[in-house]
Amino acid sequence: MTEPAAAPPAPTSPPTGERPASSIWGGRFAAGPSAVMEAINVSIDFDHRLLPQDLRASAAHAAMLIRQGIISETDGNAILAGLARIKAEADAGTLPLERALEDVHMNVEGRLAALIGEPAGRLHTARSRNDQVATDFRLWVRDAIDALDQAAEELQTVLIGHAEAHAATIMPGFTHLQAAQPVTLGHHLLAYVEMLGRDRGRLADCRRRLNECPLGAAALAGTSFPIDRRQTAQALGFERPCANSLDAVSDRDFAIEFLAAGALMGVHLSRLAEEIVLWSCERFAFLRLADDFSTGSSIMPQKRNPDAAELVRAKTGRLAGALVQLLTVVKGLPLAYAKDLQEDKEPVFDAADTLGLALAAMTGMLRTATFQTAQMRAAAETGFPSATDLADWLVRAKGLAFRRAHHVAGAIVKAAETAGCKLEELPLAALQAIEPAITDEVFSVLGVERSVASRTSEGGTAPERVREAAAAARLRFLGDS
Ligand code: ARG
């Protein structure tokens, strides 16, 4: 989601045999790493995704070095121009990436040297890969949060739209997956709008805490160069520099918080996906997915399978796994940086990709789905849905204790079951045979329409409340009316 316009070409490895010492840190080494050492150490295969952030952070660092008089303006400008060329090469998909250079940071520096020569070596003044990668990664996660927030808002927009259209559409409300009391479809959909609202809140909260800049912490202890950390922090849109250099290079809380928020969002999407699976099956038939969000069977021609919903449901496993993965990497790491921390990126990239795709699939599925309101209504009529309304009426109108009213309503349900009719179809005499206090006023509360219309308590399912709730949700979550 935060990829450069064109993916860089696949990284290349040098031919086996001759392995010269690293041109970057090879000063004290006579030979290069073994093939296995390179294989376990290399990260360019995945951290090339930090390229846009690495270029931004490097440019901010170079500009600060110039302003502080730490490098000359001539060298600094050559570095800035070189970084811009690398960006253009990356966008065009022509930037060469080499596995021998380990990671994205070394690749950028190596390419800069090839493009501008000697001044390239001055970019790394007062900086280490430790504060560099921590900065790049924070920028990446921040971009990912912004993209996911937008995607979640789009899903909320679709849900709120359906909620408005179906504020008075009656469906069974379930407990234990058994029809419990009738509710409105709009009310049901707005429950997911609330969940997504909390998910967005958690991402925003993570973003707020993340927004401090590690750059300038250098390897771990800070630097003796007269840098200005506030300049780089501000140039990169951070609120302030991280307060402690050891914490700055070793903290990955921001990534863990992102994964925790993402795992919970995944759980919410999975619950919604499960409802889509249930609702689109022929026994419920509450919802029909559009052709372009259904899949067929290779053997059973009649099938319309909700594969996208099933995959959204299943992808929760990856999201929860990513969280556990990174928690386990960081647990027990002594301060400050250790190479273990290179394992922070893949779970985060995978979680961000997974959530982006799951949100898009959910939004697409729901935008194009049709709610089968007649089936919902028919299902709401079965199973004596106004039994609670009857008990409540006996309490309200006739002064019975609720436990007594519950018992009476139960006996009336039994009578209707025996007679094979709805509660409101029982003759008054049959009702009075069970409870003599009942009058024909009782019929004013029986029936699903009356049931939902009566549930006007704040946050309740009555159509008028749902219309208000949808309007309020627009203001709270979409920033419009
Ligand atoms: N590729 C490394 C990572 O992602 C960059 C930092 C390397 N630092 C070091 N001291 N070896 O963590």
Coordinates of N, CA and C in Angstrom, one line a residue, residues 110-190:
G110 N 25.0 2.8 -1.4 CA 25.8 2.2 -2.5 C 25.4 2.9 -3.8
R111 N 24.1 3.0 -4.1 CA 23.7 3.6 -5.3 C 24.1 5.1 -5.4
L112 N 24.0 5.8 -4.2 CA 24.4 7.2 -4.1 C 25.9 7.3 -4.5
A113 N 26.7 6.4 -4.0 CA 28.1 6.5 -4.3 C 28.4 6.3 -5.8
A114 N 27.6 5.4 -6.4 CA 27.7 5.2 -7.8 C 27.3 6.4 -8.6
L115 N 26.3 7.1 -8.1 CA 25.8 8.3 -8.8 C 26.6 9.5 -8.6
I116 N 27.1 9.8 -7.4 CA 27.7 11.1 -7.1 C 29.1 11.0 -6.6
G117 N 29.6 9.7 -6.3 CA 31.0 9.6 -5.9 C 31.2 10.0 -4.5
E118 N 32.4 10.5 -4.2 CA 32.9 10.7 -2.8 C 31.9 11.4 -1.8
P119 N 31.2 12.4 -2.2 CA 30.3 13.1 -1.2 C 29.3 12.1 -0.6
A120 N 29.0 11.0 -1.3 CA 28.0 10.1 -0.8 C 28.4 9.5 0.6
G121 N 29.7 9.4 0.8 CA 30.2 8.9 2.0 C 30.0 9.8 3.2
R122 N 29.5 11.1 2.9 CA 29.3 12.0 4.0 C 27.9 12.0 4.6
L123 N 27.0 11.3 3.9 CA 25.6 11.2 4.3 C 25.4 10.5 5.6
H124 N 26.3 9.6 5.9 CA 26.1 8.8 7.1 C 26.7 9.4 8.3
T125 N 27.2 10.7 8.2 CA 27.8 11.4 9.3 C 26.7 11.6 10.4
A126 N 27.1 11.3 11.6 CA 26.1 11.5 12.8 C 24.9 10.7 12.7
R127 N 25.0 9.6 12.0 CA 23.8 8.7 11.9 C 24.3 7.2 11.9
S128 N 23.4 6.3 12.3 CA 23.7 4.9 12.3 C 22.6 4.2 11.6
R129 N 22.8 3.0 11.1 CA 21.6 2.3 10.6 C 20.6 2.0 11.6
N130 N 21.0 2.1 12.9 CA 20.1 1.8 14.0 C 19.0 2.9 14.1
D131 N 19.4 4.1 14.1 CA 18.4 5.2 14.2 C 17.7 5.4 12.9
Q132 N 18.5 5.0 11.8 CA 17.9 5.2 10.4 C 16.8 4.2 10.2
V133 N 17.0 2.9 10.6 CA 15.9 2.0 10.3 C 14.7 2.2 11.2
A134 N 15.0 2.6 12.5 CA 13.9 2.9 13.4 C 13.0 4.1 12.9
T135 N 13.7 5.1 12.3 CA 13.0 6.2 11.7 C 12.2 5.8 10.5
D136 N 12.9 5.1 9.5 CA 12.2 4.7 8.3 C 10.9 3.8 8.7
F137 N 11.1 2.9 9.6 CA 10.0 2.0 10.0 C 8.8 2.8 10.6
R138 N 9.2 3.7 11.4 CA 8.1 4.5 12.0 C 7.3 5.3 10.9
L139 N 8.1 5.8 9.9 CA 7.4 6.5 8.8 C 6.5 5.6 8.1
W140 N 7.0 4.3 7.9 CA 6.3 3.4 7.1 C 5.0 3.0 7.8
V141 N 5.1 2.7 9.1 CA 3.9 2.3 9.9 C 2.9 3.5 9.9
R142 N 3.4 4.7 10.0 CA 2.5 5.9 10.0 C 1.8 6.0 8.7
D143 N 2.5 5.8 7.6 CA 1.8 5.8 6.3 C 0.7 4.7 6.2
A144 N 1.1 3.5 6.7 CA 0.2 2.4 6.7 C -1.1 2.7 7.5
I145 N -0.9 3.3 8.7 CA -2.0 3.7 9.5 C -2.9 4.6 8.7
D146 N -2.4 5.6 8.1 CA -3.2 6.6 7.4 C -4.0 5.9 6.2
A147 N -3.4 4.9 5.5 CA -4.0 4.2 4.4 C -5.2 3.3 5.0
L148 N -4.9 2.7 6.1 CA -5.9 1.8 6.7 C -7.0 2.5 7.3
D149 N -6.7 3.7 7.9 CA -7.8 4.5 8.4 C -8.8 4.9 7.3
Q150 N -8.2 5.3 6.2 CA -9.1 5.7 5.1 C -9.9 4.5 4.6
A151 N -9.3 3.3 4.5 CA -10.0 2.1 4.0 C -11.1 1.7 5.0
A152 N -10.8 1.9 6.3 CA -11.9 1.5 7.3 C -13.0 2.5 7.2
E153 N -12.7 3.8 6.9 CA -13.7 4.8 6.8 C -14.6 4.5 5.6
E154 N -14.0 4.0 4.5 CA -14.8 3.6 3.4 C -15.8 2.5 3.7
L155 N -15.3 1.5 4.5 CA -16.2 0.4 4.9 C -17.4 1.0 5.8
Q156 N -17.0 1.9 6.7 CA -18.1 2.5 7.5 C -19.1 3.3 6.6
T157 N -18.6 3.9 5.6 CA -19.5 4.7 4.7 C -20.5 3.8 4.1
V158 N -20.0 2.6 3.6 CA -20.9 1.7 3.0 C -21.9 1.1 4.0
L159 N -21.5 0.8 5.2 CA -22.3 0.3 6.2 C -23.4 1.3 6.6
I160 N -23.0 2.5 6.8 CA -23.9 3.6 7.2 C -25.0 3.8 6.1
G161 N -24.5 3.8 4.9 CA -25.5 3.9 3.8 C -26.5 2.8 3.8
H162 N -26.1 1.6 4.0 CA -27.1 0.5 4.1 C -28.0 0.7 5.3
A163 N -27.4 1.1 6.4 CA -28.2 1.3 7.6 C -29.3 2.3 7.5
E164 N -29.0 3.4 6.7 CA -30.0 4.4 6.5 C -31.1 3.8 5.6
A165 N -30.7 3.1 4.6 CA -31.7 2.5 3.7 C -32.6 1.4 4.4
H166 N -32.0 0.8 5.4 CA -32.7 -0.3 6.1 C -32.9 0.0 7.6
A167 N -33.2 1.3 7.9 CA -33.5 1.6 9.3 C -34.7 0.9 9.8
A168 N -35.7 0.6 8.9 CA -36.9 0.0 9.3 C -37.1 -1.4 8.8
T169 N -36.0 -2.0 8.2 CA -36.1 -3.3 7.7 C -36.0 -4.3 8.8
I170 N -37.0 -5.2 8.9 CA -37.0 -6.1 10.1 C -36.3 -7.4 9.8
M171 N -35.5 -7.8 10.8 CA -34.8 -9.1 10.7 C -34.8 -9.7 12.1
P172 N -34.5 -11.0 12.2 CA -34.4 -11.6 13.6 C -33.1 -11.1 14.2
G173 N -33.2 -10.7 15.5 CA -32.0 -10.5 16.3 C -31.7 -11.8 17.0
F174 N -30.4 -12.2 17.1 CA -30.1 -13.5 17.6 C -29.4 -13.4 19.0
T175 N -29.6 -14.4 19.8 CA -28.7 -14.7 20.9 C -28.5 -16.3 20.7
H176 N -27.4 -16.7 21.0 CA -27.1 -18.2 20.8 C -27.4 -18.6 19.4
L177 N -27.3 -17.7 18.4 CA -27.7 -18.0 17.0 C -29.2 -18.5 16.9
Q178 N -30.0 -18.2 18.0 CA -31.4 -18.5 17.9 C -32.1 -17.2 17.8
A179 N -33.2 -17.1 17.0 CA -34.0 -15.9 16.9 C -34.4 -15.5 18.3
A180 N -34.1 -14.3 18.7 CA -34.4 -13.8 20.1 C -35.4 -12.7 20.1
Q181 N -35.1 -11.6 19.5 CA -36.1 -10.5 19.4 C -35.9 -9.9 18.0
P182 N -36.9 -9.4 17.4 CA -36.7 -8.7 16.1 C -35.9 -7.5 16.3
V183 N -35.1 -7.2 15.3 CA -34.3 -6.0 15.3 C -34.4 -5.4 13.9
T184 N -33.8 -4.2 13.7 CA -33.8 -3.7 12.3 C -32.4 -4.0 11.8
L185 N -32.4 -4.2 10.4 CA -31.1 -4.4 9.8 C -30.1 -3.3 10.0
G186 N -30.7 -2.1 9.9 CA -29.8 -0.9 10.1 C -29.1 -0.9 11.4
H187 N -29.9 -1.3 12.4 CA -29.3 -1.4 13.8 C -28.1 -2.4 13.8
H188 N -28.4 -3.5 13.2 CA -27.4 -4.6 13.1 C -26.1 -4.1 12.4
L189 N -26.3 -3.4 11.3 CA -25.1 -3.0 10.6 C -24.3 -1.9 11.3
L190 N -25.1 -1.0 12.0 CA -24.4 0.0 12.8 C -23.5 -0.5 13.9

